[in-house]
Amino acid sequence: MNEKLAAEVAGKIAKRMERANKPVPVGVSNRHIHLRQDHWDALFGKGTQPRKLKDLKQLGQYAAYDTVSLVGPKGRLENVRVVGPHRSGTQIEISMTDSMNLGIKPPIRDSGKLQGSTGVKLIGPKGEVDLKEGVIVAKRHIHIAPSEAKDFGVSEGEHVRVRAGVGGERELVFERVLIRVSDQFRLEFHVDTDEANAAAIKSGDEVYLV
Amino acid sequence: MNEKLAAEVAGKIAKRMERANKPVPVGVSNRHIHLRQDHWDALFGKGTQPRKLKDLKQLGQYAAYDTVSLVGPKGRLENVRVVGPHRSGTQIEISMTDSMNLGIKPPIRDSGKLQGSTGVKLIGPKGEVDLKEGVIVAKRHIHIAPSEAKDFGVSEGEHVRVRAGVGGERELVFERVLIRVSDQFRLEFHVDTDEANAAAIKSGDEVYLV
């Protein structure tokens, strides 16, 4: 066999074996909303601020006490938590189960890619917003800091495979998990509640790149 | 290399390649209930029968127009469909999302294995039943007839791996999928709504043994 090829294959296998030993903690995202300033103002009142409930693992992000209701053609979802700080575009992340309850069909998208996504009516304590687009089902992804990305041998925008629920009744392998690298990120595998339930995993559990 | 071993490995590979070419249709199970006769009587009235809405793919099984409500410590689920005919033990199959909404933690179980499973309150048009056990989250499985099982090279009680959502945003591989063989069965991969949503698949889509 060609020696160069053999060395290359051996290198790839070594990298995969190395990866497979490093656990990645799970973060299950329940339905939530990121608001644009003017939408916040319309829903909660101009001059008010979100009240922080707790910091999230990703630096600078926090869950607020404040919540909104979503109203779709088929149903309503209460207590959808605001995640701060505000963003340049209002983005609502819900599960496909939520979508079916609301009667809407949002696309599966990476965070921030909202063009042509689905609309919904938002109701806050001080007003309503009839949102034309902004609802997505989030594509599963791994947040990772640059130094850790180097250790794992992964880079921004790459797709990896993730084994979850190892040894459990619902073990599975997620294909095409997006890698997102930033110095604001801390190592975390983000899935929604449907995906977490399908693998019978919860926040803090460990999954593995394969 | 040992020739017998080589032939054995080649045989296994051939079997897997053969399997991988045969699609298995998906059947997504929404929450539903199989009732014992006396529980039906208590909920719907003695002397009444379930009214058939439609036959299910598995022979002899049908969805009824009739529905019950489930009440748990945290919430309530309306319109849980009765599946007939009646069984020797009342069995309620719900998703983990449903479980969380009800505030209960049923085990992930094969159909019929109800000992030590979870209780819930049932409400029907004519009465209530305070069920001590019977709620499960169904373990995913494949229904298959004996002749087809032979074609696939699988047997009753075996576990297989299933690739779902091929080419889609949520492709994944389900591990440890139970094979259930009976001449009453027609080829179908049964998952609940959480699992279907995690793979972005719906009833009638095709999945593949790997």
mmCIF file of N, CA, C and O in Angstrom, chain B residues 78-109:
data_model
loop_
_atom_site.group_PDB
_atom_site.id
_atom_site.type_symbol
_atom_site.label_atom_id
_atom_site.label_comp_id
_atom_site.label_asym_id
_atom_site.label_seq_id
_atom_site.Cartn_x
_atom_site.Cartn_y
_atom_site.Cartn_z
ATOM 1 N N GLU B 78 -55.838 16.433 26.155
ATOM 2 C CA GLU B 78 -57.179 16.159 25.639
ATOM 3 C C GLU B 78 -57.085 15.293 24.383
ATOM 4 O O GLU B 78 -56.045 15.224 23.739
ATOM 5 N N ASN B 79 -58.201 14.682 24.020
ATOM 6 C CA ASN B 79 -58.321 13.997 22.723
ATOM 7 C C ASN B 79 -57.268 12.916 22.489
ATOM 8 O O ASN B 79 -56.642 12.863 21.435
ATOM 9 N N VAL B 80 -57.058 12.086 23.493
ATOM 10 C CA VAL B 80 -56.144 10.953 23.330
ATOM 11 C C VAL B 80 -56.957 9.803 22.738
ATOM 12 O O VAL B 80 -57.912 9.312 23.341
ATOM 13 N N ARG B 81 -56.570 9.396 21.530
ATOM 14 C CA ARG B 81 -57.401 8.493 20.752
ATOM 15 C C ARG B 81 -57.371 7.048 21.248
ATOM 16 O O ARG B 81 -56.316 6.523 21.605
ATOM 17 N N VAL B 82 -58.541 6.433 21.265
ATOM 18 C CA VAL B 82 -58.663 5.008 21.588
ATOM 19 C C VAL B 82 -58.275 4.185 20.352
ATOM 20 O O VAL B 82 -58.730 4.483 19.245
ATOM 21 N N VAL B 83 -57.404 3.178 20.561
ATOM 22 C CA VAL B 83 -57.072 2.233 19.499
ATOM 23 C C VAL B 83 -57.655 0.865 19.886
ATOM 24 O O VAL B 83 -57.435 0.384 21.010
ATOM 25 N N GLY B 84 -58.449 0.284 18.988
ATOM 26 C CA GLY B 84 -59.095 -0.993 19.249
ATOM 27 C C GLY B 84 -58.444 -2.102 18.465
ATOM 28 O O GLY B 84 -57.627 -1.833 17.586
ATOM 29 N N PRO B 85 -58.799 -3.359 18.714
ATOM 30 C CA PRO B 85 -59.771 -3.777 19.728
ATOM 31 C C PRO B 85 -59.197 -3.695 21.157
ATOM 32 O O PRO B 85 -57.998 -3.451 21.320
ATOM 33 N N HIS B 86 -60.079 -3.905 22.152
ATOM 34 C CA HIS B 86 -59.632 -3.844 23.538
ATOM 35 C C HIS B 86 -58.536 -4.877 23.807
ATOM 36 O O HIS B 86 -58.429 -5.882 23.113
ATOM 37 N N ARG B 87 -57.751 -4.617 24.833
ATOM 38 C CA ARG B 87 -56.653 -5.516 25.201
ATOM 39 C C ARG B 87 -56.840 -6.030 26.631
ATOM 40 O O ARG B 87 -57.708 -5.550 27.355
ATOM 41 N N SER B 88 -55.973 -6.940 27.042
ATOM 42 C CA SER B 88 -56.092 -7.504 28.396
ATOM 43 C C SER B 88 -55.571 -6.539 29.470
ATOM 44 O O SER B 88 -55.865 -6.694 30.651
ATOM 45 N N GLY B 89 -54.795 -5.546 29.036
ATOM 46 C CA GLY B 89 -54.318 -4.529 29.987
ATOM 47 C C GLY B 89 -54.401 -3.165 29.343
ATOM 48 O O GLY B 89 -54.030 -3.013 28.178
ATOM 49 N N THR B 90 -54.889 -2.167 30.093
ATOM 50 C CA THR B 90 -54.959 -0.811 29.543
ATOM 51 C C THR B 90 -53.546 -0.250 29.395
ATOM 52 O O THR B 90 -52.756 -0.287 30.340
ATOM 53 N N GLN B 91 -53.239 0.230 28.195
ATOM 54 C CA GLN B 91 -51.894 0.736 27.896
ATOM 55 C C GLN B 91 -52.008 2.090 27.220
ATOM 56 O O GLN B 91 -52.716 2.231 26.220
ATOM 57 N N ILE B 92 -51.296 3.074 27.773
ATOM 58 C CA ILE B 92 -51.300 4.420 27.204
ATOM 59 C C ILE B 92 -49.901 4.716 26.694
ATOM 60 O O ILE B 92 -48.935 4.605 27.446
ATOM 61 N N GLU B 93 -49.801 5.072 25.423
ATOM 62 C CA GLU B 93 -48.499 5.376 24.831
ATOM 63 C C GLU B 93 -48.428 6.869 24.537
ATOM 64 O O GLU B 93 -49.222 7.382 23.739
ATOM 65 N N ILE B 94 -47.496 7.547 25.206
ATOM 66 C CA ILE B 94 -47.333 8.991 25.013
ATOM 67 C C ILE B 94 -45.862 9.294 24.761
ATOM 68 O O ILE B 94 -44.994 8.451 24.997
ATOM 69 N N SER B 95 -45.591 10.496 24.270
ATOM 70 C CA SER B 95 -44.206 10.905 24.029
ATOM 71 C C SER B 95 -43.614 11.472 25.320
ATOM 72 O O SER B 95 -44.340 11.763 26.280
ATOM 73 N N MET B 96 -42.294 11.647 25.353
ATOM 74 C CA MET B 96 -41.677 12.284 26.521
ATOM 75 C C MET B 96 -42.126 13.738 26.637
ATOM 76 O O MET B 96 -42.270 14.255 27.747
ATOM 77 N N THR B 97 -42.364 14.402 25.506
ATOM 78 C CA THR B 97 -42.916 15.776 25.555
ATOM 79 C C THR B 97 -44.268 15.752 26.279
ATOM 80 O O THR B 97 -44.515 16.578 27.172
ATOM 81 N N ASP B 98 -45.135 14.800 25.906
ATOM 82 C CA ASP B 98 -46.430 14.657 26.593
ATOM 83 C C ASP B 98 -46.229 14.428 28.091
ATOM 84 O O ASP B 98 -46.928 15.008 28.927
ATOM 85 N N SER B 99 -45.272 13.526 28.423
ATOM 86 C CA SER B 99 -45.000 13.187 29.826
ATOM 87 C C SER B 99 -44.666 14.427 30.637
ATOM 88 O O SER B 99 -45.135 14.606 31.759
ATOM 89 N N MET B 100 -43.817 15.286 30.039
ATOM 90 C CA MET B 100 -43.393 16.498 30.741
ATOM 91 C C MET B 100 -44.576 17.432 30.943
ATOM 92 O O MET B 100 -44.709 18.059 31.983
ATOM 93 N N ASN B 101 -45.446 17.509 29.933
ATOM 94 C CA ASN B 101 -46.634 18.359 30.065
ATOM 95 C C ASN B 101 -47.572 17.839 31.151
ATOM 96 O O ASN B 101 -48.207 18.621 31.857
ATOM 97 N N LEU B 102 -47.656 16.523 31.290
ATOM 98 C CA LEU B 102 -48.511 15.924 32.327
ATOM 99 C C LEU B 102 -47.843 15.962 33.702
ATOM 100 O O LEU B 102 -48.526 15.930 34.727
ATOM 101 N N GLY B 103 -46.492 16.012 33.711
ATOM 102 C CA GLY B 103 -45.768 15.964 34.981
ATOM 103 C C GLY B 103 -45.579 14.544 35.497
ATOM 104 O O GLY B 103 -45.563 14.317 36.700
ATOM 105 N N ILE B 104 -45.427 13.579 34.577
ATOM 106 C CA ILE B 104 -45.157 12.198 34.978
ATOM 107 C C ILE B 104 -43.908 11.694 34.249
ATOM 108 O O ILE B 104 -43.473 12.317 33.275
ATOM 109 N N LYS B 105 -43.341 10.581 34.737
ATOM 110 C CA LYS B 105 -42.108 10.052 34.122
ATOM 111 C C LYS B 105 -42.260 8.578 33.773
ATOM 112 O O LYS B 105 -41.676 7.711 34.428
ATOM 113 N N PRO B 106 -43.040 8.262 32.753
ATOM 114 C CA PRO B 106 -43.215 6.854 32.391
ATOM 115 C C PRO B 106 -41.926 6.253 31.835
ATOM 116 O O PRO B 106 -41.088 6.974 31.283
ATOM 117 N N PRO B 107 -41.763 4.931 31.996
ATOM 118 C CA PRO B 107 -40.571 4.265 31.466
ATOM 119 C C PRO B 107 -40.663 4.072 29.953
ATOM 120 O O PRO B 107 -41.758 4.064 29.393
ATOM 121 N N ILE B 108 -39.503 3.923 29.313
ATOM 122 C CA ILE B 108 -39.448 3.555 27.886
ATOM 123 C C ILE B 108 -39.571 2.032 27.835
ATOM 124 O O ILE B 108 -38.716 1.322 28.355
ATOM 125 N N ARG B 109 -40.649 1.534 27.247
ATOM 126 C CA ARG B 109 -40.952 0.106 27.320
ATOM 127 C C ARG B 109 -41.439 -0.461 25.990
ATOM 128 O O ARG B 109 -42.031 0.257 25.190
#
